Short mmCIF file of C-alpha atoms and ligand atoms in Angstrom, two decimals:
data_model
loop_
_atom_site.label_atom_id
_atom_site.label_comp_id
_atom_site.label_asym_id
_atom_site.label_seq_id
_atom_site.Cartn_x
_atom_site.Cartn_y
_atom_site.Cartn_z
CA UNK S 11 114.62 143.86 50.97
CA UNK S 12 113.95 141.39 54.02
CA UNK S 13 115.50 143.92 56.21
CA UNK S 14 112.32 146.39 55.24
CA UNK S 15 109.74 143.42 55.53
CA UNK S 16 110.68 143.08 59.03
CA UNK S 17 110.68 146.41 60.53
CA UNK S 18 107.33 146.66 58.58
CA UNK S 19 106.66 143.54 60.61
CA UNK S 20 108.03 144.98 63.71
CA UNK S 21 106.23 148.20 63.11
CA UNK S 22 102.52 146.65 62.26
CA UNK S 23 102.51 144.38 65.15
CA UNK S 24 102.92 146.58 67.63
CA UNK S 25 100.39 149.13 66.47
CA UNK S 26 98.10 146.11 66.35
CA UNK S 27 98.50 145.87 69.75
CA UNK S 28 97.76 148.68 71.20
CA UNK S 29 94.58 148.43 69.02
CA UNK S 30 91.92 149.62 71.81
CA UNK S 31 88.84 148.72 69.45
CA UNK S 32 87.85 146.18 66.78
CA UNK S 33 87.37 149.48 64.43
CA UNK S 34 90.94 150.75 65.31
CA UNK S 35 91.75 146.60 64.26
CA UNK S 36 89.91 147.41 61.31
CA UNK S 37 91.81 150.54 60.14
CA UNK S 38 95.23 148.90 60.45
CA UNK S 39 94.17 145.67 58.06
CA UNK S 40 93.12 148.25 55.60
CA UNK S 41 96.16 150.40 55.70
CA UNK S 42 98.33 146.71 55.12
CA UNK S 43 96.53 144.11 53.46
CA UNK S 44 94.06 146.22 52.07
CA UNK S 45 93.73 146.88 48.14
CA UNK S 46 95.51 149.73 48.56
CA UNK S 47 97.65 148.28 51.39
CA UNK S 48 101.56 148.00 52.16
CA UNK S 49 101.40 144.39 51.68
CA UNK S 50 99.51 144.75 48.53
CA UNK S 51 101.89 147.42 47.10
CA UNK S 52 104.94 145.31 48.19
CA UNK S 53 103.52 142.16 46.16
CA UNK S 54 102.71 144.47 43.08
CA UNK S 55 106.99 145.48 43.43
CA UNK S 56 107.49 142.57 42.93
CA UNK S 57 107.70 142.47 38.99
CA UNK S 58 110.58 144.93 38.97
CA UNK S 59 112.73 142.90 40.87
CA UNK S 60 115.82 140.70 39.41
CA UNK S 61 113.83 137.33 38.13
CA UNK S 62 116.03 135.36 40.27
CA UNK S 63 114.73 137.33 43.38
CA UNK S 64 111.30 137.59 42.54
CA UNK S 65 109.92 133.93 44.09
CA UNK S 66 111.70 134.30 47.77
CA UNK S 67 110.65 137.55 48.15
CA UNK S 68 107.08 137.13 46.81
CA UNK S 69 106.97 134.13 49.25
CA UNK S 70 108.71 136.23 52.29
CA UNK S 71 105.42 139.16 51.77
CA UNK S 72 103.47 136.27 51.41
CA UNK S 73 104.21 134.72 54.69
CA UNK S 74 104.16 138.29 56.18
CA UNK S 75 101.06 138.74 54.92
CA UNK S 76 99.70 135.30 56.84
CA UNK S 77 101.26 136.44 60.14
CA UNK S 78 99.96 140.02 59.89
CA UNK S 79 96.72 138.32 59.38
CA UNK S 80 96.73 135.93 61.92
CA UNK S 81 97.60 139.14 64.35
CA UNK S 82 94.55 141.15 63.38
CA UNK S 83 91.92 138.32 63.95
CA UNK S 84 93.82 137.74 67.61
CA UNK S 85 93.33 141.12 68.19
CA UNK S 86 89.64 141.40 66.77
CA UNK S 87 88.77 138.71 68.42
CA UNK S 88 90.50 139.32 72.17
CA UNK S 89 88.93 142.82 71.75
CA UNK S 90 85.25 142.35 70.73
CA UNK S 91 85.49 139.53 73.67
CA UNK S 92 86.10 142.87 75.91
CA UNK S 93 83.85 144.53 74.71
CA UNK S 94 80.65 142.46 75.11
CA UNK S 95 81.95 141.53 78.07
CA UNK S 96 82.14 145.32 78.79
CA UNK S 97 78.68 146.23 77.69
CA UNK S 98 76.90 142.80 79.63
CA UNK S 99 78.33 144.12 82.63
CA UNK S 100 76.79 147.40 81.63
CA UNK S 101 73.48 146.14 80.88
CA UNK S 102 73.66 143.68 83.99
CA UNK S 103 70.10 143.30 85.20
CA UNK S 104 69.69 141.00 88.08
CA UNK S 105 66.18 139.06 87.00
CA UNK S 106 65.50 137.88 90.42
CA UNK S 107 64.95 140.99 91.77
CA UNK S 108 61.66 141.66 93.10
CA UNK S 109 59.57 143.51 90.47
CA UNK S 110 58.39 147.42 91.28
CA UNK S 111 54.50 147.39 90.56
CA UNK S 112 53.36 150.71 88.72
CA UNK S 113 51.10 153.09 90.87
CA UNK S 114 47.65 151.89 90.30
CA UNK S 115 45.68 155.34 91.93
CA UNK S 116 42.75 154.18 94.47
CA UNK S 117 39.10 155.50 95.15
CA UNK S 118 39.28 159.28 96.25
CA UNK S 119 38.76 159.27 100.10
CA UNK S 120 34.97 160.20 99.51
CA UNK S 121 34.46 158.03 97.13
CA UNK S 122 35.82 155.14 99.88
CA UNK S 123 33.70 156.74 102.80
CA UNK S 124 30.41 156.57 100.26
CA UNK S 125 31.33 152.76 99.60
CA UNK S 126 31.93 152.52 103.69
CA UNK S 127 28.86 153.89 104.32
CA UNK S 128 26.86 151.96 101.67
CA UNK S 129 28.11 149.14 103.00
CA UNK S 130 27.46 149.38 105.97
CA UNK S 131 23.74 150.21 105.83
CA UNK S 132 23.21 147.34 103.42
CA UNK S 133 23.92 144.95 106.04
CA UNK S 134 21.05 146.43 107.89
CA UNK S 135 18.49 145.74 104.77
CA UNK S 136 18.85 149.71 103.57
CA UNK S 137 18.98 150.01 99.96
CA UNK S 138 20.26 152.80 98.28
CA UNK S 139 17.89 155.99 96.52
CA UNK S 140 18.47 158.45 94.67
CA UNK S 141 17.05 162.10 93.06
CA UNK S 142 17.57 164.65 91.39
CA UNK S 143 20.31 167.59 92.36
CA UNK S 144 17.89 170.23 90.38
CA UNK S 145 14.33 170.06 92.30
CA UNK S 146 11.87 171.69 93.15
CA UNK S 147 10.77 173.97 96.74
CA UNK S 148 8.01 171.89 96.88
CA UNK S 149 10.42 168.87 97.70
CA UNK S 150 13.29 170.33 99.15
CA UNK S 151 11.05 172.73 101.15
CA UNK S 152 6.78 172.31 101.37
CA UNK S 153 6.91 168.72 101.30
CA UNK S 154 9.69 168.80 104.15
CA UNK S 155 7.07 170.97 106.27
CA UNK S 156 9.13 173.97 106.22
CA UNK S 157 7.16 177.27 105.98
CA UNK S 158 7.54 179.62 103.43
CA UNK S 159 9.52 182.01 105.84
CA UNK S 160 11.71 179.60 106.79
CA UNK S 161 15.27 181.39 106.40
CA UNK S 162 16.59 178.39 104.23
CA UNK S 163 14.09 179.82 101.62
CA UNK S 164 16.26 182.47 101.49
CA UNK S 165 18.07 183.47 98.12
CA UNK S 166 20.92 183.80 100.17
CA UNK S 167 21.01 180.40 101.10
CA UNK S 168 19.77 178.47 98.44
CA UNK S 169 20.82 178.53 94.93
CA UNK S 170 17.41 179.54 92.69
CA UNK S 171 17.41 178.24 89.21
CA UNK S 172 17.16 181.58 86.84
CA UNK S 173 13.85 181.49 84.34
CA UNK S 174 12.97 178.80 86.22
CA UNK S 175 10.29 179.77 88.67
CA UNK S 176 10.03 177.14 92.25
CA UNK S 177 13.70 175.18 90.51
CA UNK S 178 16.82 175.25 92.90
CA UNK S 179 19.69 172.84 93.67
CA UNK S 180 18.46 170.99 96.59
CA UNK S 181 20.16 172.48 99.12
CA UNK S 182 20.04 168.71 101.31
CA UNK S 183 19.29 164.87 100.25
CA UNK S 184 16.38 165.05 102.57
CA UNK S 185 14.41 165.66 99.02
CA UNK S 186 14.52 162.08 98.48
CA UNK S 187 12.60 161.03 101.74
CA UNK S 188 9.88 162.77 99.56
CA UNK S 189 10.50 161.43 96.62
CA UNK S 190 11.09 158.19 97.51
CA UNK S 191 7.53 158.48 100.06
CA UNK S 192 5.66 159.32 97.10
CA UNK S 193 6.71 156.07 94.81
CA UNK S 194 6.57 153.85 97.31
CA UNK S 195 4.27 152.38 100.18
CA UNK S 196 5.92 151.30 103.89
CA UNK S 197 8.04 149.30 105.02
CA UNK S 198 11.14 151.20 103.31
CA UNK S 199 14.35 151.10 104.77
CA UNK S 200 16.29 153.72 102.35
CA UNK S 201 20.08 155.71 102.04
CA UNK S 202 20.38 158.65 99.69
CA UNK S 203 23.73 159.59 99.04
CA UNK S 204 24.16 162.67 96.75
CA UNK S 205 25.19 166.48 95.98
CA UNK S 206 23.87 169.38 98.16
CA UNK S 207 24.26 172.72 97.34
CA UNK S 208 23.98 175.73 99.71
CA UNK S 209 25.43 179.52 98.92
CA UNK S 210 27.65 179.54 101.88
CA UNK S 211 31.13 181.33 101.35
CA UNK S 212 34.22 178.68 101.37
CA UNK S 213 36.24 178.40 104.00
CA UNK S 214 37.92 175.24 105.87
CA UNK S 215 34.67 173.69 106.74
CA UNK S 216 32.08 175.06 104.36
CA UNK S 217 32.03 174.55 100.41
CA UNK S 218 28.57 175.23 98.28
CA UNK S 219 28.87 172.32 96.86
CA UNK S 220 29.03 169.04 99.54
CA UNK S 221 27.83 166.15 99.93
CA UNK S 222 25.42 164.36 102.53
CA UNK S 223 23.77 161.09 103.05
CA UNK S 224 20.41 160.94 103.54
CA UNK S 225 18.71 157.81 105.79
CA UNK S 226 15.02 157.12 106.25
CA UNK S 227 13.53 154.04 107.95
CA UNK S 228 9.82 154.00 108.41
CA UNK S 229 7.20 150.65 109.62
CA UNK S 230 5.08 150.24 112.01
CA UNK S 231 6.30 151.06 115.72
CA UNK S 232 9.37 152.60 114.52
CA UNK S 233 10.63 154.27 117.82
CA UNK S 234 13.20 156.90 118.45
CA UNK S 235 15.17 154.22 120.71
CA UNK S 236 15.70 152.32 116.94
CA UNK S 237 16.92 155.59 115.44
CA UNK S 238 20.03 155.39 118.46
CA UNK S 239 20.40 152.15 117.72
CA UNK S 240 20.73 152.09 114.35
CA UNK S 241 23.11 155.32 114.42
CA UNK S 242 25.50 153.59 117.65
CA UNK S 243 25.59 150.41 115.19
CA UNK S 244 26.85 152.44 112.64
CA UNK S 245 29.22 154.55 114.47
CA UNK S 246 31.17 151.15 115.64
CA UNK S 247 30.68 149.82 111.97
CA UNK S 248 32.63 153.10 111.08
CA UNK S 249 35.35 154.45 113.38
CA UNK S 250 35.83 151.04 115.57
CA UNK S 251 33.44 149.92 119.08
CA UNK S 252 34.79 152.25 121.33
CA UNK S 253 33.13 155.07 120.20
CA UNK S 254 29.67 156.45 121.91
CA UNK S 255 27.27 158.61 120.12
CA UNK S 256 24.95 161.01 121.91
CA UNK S 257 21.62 162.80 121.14
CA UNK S 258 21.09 166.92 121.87
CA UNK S 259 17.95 168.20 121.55
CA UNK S 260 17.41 170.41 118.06
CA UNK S 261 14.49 171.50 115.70
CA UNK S 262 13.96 170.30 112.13
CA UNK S 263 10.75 171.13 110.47
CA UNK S 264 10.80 168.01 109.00
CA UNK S 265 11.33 165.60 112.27
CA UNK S 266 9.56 165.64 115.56
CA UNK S 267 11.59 165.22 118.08
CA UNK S 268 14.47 166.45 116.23
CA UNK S 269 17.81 166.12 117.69
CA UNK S 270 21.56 166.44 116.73
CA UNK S 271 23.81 163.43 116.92
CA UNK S 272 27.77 163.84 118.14
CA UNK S 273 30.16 161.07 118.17
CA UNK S 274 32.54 160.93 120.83
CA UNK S 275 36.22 162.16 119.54
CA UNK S 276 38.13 159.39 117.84
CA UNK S 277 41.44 162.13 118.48
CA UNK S 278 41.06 162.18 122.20
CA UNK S 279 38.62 159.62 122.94
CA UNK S 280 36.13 161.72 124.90
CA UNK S 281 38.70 163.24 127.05
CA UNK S 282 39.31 167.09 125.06
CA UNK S 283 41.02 167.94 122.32
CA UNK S 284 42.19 170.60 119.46
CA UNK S 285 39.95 169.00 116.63
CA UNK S 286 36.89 168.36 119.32
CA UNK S 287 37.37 171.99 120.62
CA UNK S 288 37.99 169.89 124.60
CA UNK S 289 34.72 168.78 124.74
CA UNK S 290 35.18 165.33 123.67
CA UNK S 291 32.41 164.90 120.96
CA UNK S 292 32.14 165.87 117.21
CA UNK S 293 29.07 167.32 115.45
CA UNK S 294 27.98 164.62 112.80
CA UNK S 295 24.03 165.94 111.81
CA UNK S 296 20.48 166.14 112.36
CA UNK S 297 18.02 163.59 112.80
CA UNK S 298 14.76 162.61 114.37
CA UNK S 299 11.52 160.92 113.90
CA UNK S 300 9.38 161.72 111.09
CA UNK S 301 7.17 165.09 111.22
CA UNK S 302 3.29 163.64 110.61
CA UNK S 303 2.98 166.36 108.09
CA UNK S 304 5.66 165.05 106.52
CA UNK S 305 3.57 161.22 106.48
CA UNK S 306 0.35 163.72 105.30
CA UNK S 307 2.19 165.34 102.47
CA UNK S 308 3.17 161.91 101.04
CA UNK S 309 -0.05 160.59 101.23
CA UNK S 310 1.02 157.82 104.36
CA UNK S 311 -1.29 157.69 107.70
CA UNK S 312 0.51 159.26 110.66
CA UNK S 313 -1.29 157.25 112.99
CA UNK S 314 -0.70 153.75 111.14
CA UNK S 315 3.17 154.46 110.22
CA UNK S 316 6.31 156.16 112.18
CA UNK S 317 9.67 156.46 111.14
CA UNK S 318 13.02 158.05 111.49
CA UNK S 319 15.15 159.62 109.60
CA UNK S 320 18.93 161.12 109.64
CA UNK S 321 21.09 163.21 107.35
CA UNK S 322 24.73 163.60 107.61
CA UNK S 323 27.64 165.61 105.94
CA UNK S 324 29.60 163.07 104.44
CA UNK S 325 32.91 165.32 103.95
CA UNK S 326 32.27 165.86 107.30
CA UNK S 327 32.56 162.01 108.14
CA UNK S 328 35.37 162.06 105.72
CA UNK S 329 37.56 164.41 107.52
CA UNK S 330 36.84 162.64 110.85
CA UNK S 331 37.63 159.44 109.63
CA UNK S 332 40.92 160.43 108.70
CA UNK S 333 41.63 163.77 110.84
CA UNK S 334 41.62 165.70 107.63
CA UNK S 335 41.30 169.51 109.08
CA UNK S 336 40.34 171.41 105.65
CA UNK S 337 37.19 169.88 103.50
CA UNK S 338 39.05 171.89 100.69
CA UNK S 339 41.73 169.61 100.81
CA UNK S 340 39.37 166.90 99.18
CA UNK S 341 38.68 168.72 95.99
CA UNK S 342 42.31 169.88 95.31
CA UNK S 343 42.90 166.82 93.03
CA UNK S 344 46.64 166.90 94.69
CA UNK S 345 47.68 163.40 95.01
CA UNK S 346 50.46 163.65 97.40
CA UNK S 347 47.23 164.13 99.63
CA UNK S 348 45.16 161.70 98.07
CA UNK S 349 47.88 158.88 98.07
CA UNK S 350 47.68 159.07 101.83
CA UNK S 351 43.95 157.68 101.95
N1 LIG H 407 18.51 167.97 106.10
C1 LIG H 407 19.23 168.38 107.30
C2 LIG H 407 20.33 169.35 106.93
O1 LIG H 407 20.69 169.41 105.79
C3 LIG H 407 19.81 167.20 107.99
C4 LIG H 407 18.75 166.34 108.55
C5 LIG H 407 18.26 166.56 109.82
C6 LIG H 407 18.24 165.30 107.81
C7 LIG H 407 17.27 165.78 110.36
C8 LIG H 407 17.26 164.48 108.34
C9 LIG H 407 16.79 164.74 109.60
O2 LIG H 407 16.73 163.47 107.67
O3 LIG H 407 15.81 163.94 110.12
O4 LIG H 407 20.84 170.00 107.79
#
C-alpha cells in the first residue's frame, strides 16, 4: 500500500514540475486532490481495508495529501511570479520618454500669406474692406472707367450671371475701391482681400477662380513717389530687405499713370534664373494713381484729393514666397504638400 503512495508521490511531483503555467498547476490539483481526485479516491479505500490498517494508512494519504499540496502552491506561486514578470517586461513603457505631440494641421499657405499681408499693411494704418464676389458692371467695370468695349467686358472673360441682366463675379477686388469710395469720405487708407473670378482655361499659372488683394490709399498730396514707397516697404516686410521692386510703364483704365510692379527674384537675386525666366525680376501686378474719373464717379473732387492704388495676385505672391511652380498645387487639398508650408 505505501509502496503505491509513493510512486504516486514520485509520479505527481514531477509532473508538477514541469508545470509551464498556473492553469497546467491547476489541472494537476484537480486530477489529485480534487473531488474526484487520486487522493480523494485513495482516502474513500480506505474503509475496505483491515481495521487495524485503516489509521496509518489514512494518516500516510493524509500527509501525502499535505506535501502534494504544499508542491502545487510552490509551483503556482514560482510560476504566476514568471509570468507577470513576463508580461511587465512586455508592457514595459519607459515614462520618461519624451512625449510625441499629435499633428495639429496649420493655416493653408494662402491663408498664412493673407494673414502676412494683413499684417503687414496694418502697421501702415490700412484697414481691411471688403465686397461682394457677385457685383455688378457698373462696379467692376463703369465705375472703374473702363469703356463698354473694353475686351474684359467680354463674355469670354468674365463670368455673366444668367437671368441676371449687368450681375457677374467680379472678375478683380478693384470693385471695392468703388464701393468703399462711395461709403466713405477721404482720408482712407484701405486692403481688400477677396475672390476674383475670370473664365481663363487652367493651367499652371491660371485658375478662374483666384484670389487678389486689392490696396487703395487716397488724401491730399498723395504722390506716385508714396505708392513706391509704400510697395518697397512692403516687399522687405515680405520676402526680407534685400529685395528691390521696380515700376514699368502699363495702362489701367482705372489709374493714371498706370504701371506694373516686379520684384527682383528672391531665386537668383536679380542675377537670372529658371523661375524669373534670366531676367532677374518677377511680375507681381498693376498699380498706379487714381484715374480722376474714377474720383468723379464716386462723387470725390479730383482736384482736392489724389490717391493710389495697387492690386496683386495673391497665389501669385504665394508661390513666390515659397517657390511653389503650379498655383494648382494650392487647391489640391494634398497635405504632404501642405505640411511643407
Ligand atoms: N485690377 C487689376 C487686375 O486685376 C489690378 C490693378 C491694377 C489694380 C492697377 C489696381 C490698380 O488697383 O491700380 O489686373
Amino acid at each position: 500500500m505505501s509502496e503505491q503512495l509513493t510512486v504516486l508521490e514520485t509520479a505527481a511531483a514531477a509532473r508538477i514540475a514541469a508545470c509551464a503555467q498556473a492553469a497546467d498547476v491547476e489541472q494537476l490539483r484537480i486530477e489529485y486532490l480534487g473531488r474526484k481526485g487520486a487522493l480523494t479516491e485513495l482516502l474513500k479505500s480506505v474503509s475496505s481495508l483491515p481495521a487495524a490498517q485503516r489509521p496509518a494508512f489514512g494518516a500516510a494519504v493524509n500527509a501525502l495529501k499535505g506535501r502534494l499540496t504544499a508542491l502545487l502552491d510552490q509551483r503556482r506561486a514560482a510560476l504566476s511570479g514568471a509570468e507577470s514578470a513576463r508580461a511587465l517586461e512586455a508592457e514595459r513603457l519607459d515614462v520618461s520618454l519624451p512625449g510625441r505631440a499629435p499633428f495639429a494641421g496649420h493655416r493653408h499657405p494662402l491663408s498664412q500669406v493673407f494673414a502676412e499681408i494683413t499684417d503687414i499693411f496694418h502697421g501702415l494704418g490700412y484697414t481691411v474692406a471688403g465686397g461682394p464676389d457677385v457685383d455688378d458692371e457698373w462696379h467692376n467695370f463703369d465705375a472703374l472707367n473702363t469703356p463698354a468695349d473694353h475686351p474684359a467686358r467680354n463674355v469670354q472673360d468674365t463670368f455673366y450671371i444668367k437671368d441676371r441682366p449687368g450681375q457677374l463675379l467680379r472678375t478683380h477686388t478693384s470693385t471695392v475701391q468703388i464701393r468703399t469710395m462711395m461709403a466713405q469720405r477721404p482720408p482712407l487708407r484701405i486692403i481688400a482681400p477677396g475672390r476674383c473670378y475670370r473664365r481663363d482655361a487652367i493651367d499652371a499659372s491660371h485658375l478662374p477662380v483666384f484670389h487678389q488683394c486689392e490696396g487703395l490709399y487716397v488724401d491730399r498730396g498723395v504722390t506716385l513717389a508714396d505708392l513706391k514707397a509704400t510697395l518697397t516697404y512692403f516687399a522687405h516686410q515680405l520676402l526680407g530687405p534685400k529685395v528691390r521692386i521696380r515700376f514699368r510703364p502699363h495702362f489701367f483704365p482705372f489709374t493714371e499713370p498706370s504701371v506694373e510692379y516686379d520684384f527682383s527674384c528672391i531665386f537668383c537675386g536679380g542675377a537670372g534664373c529658371r523661375v524669373c525666366k534670366q531676367s532677374g525680376w518677377l511680375e507681381i501686378s498693376g498699380a498706379g494713381m487714381v484715374d480722376p474719373n474714377v474720383f468723379r464717379n464716386v462723387g470725390y473732387d479730383p482736384e482736392a484729393y489724389s490717391g493710389f492704388a495697387w492690386g496683386m495676385g495673391v497665389e501669385r505672391v504665394a508661390m513666390l514666397k515659397y517657390g511653389i511652380n503650379d498655383i494648382r498645387l494650392l487647391y489640391q487639398g494634398d497635405v504632404r504638400f501642405l505640411e511643407q508650408f
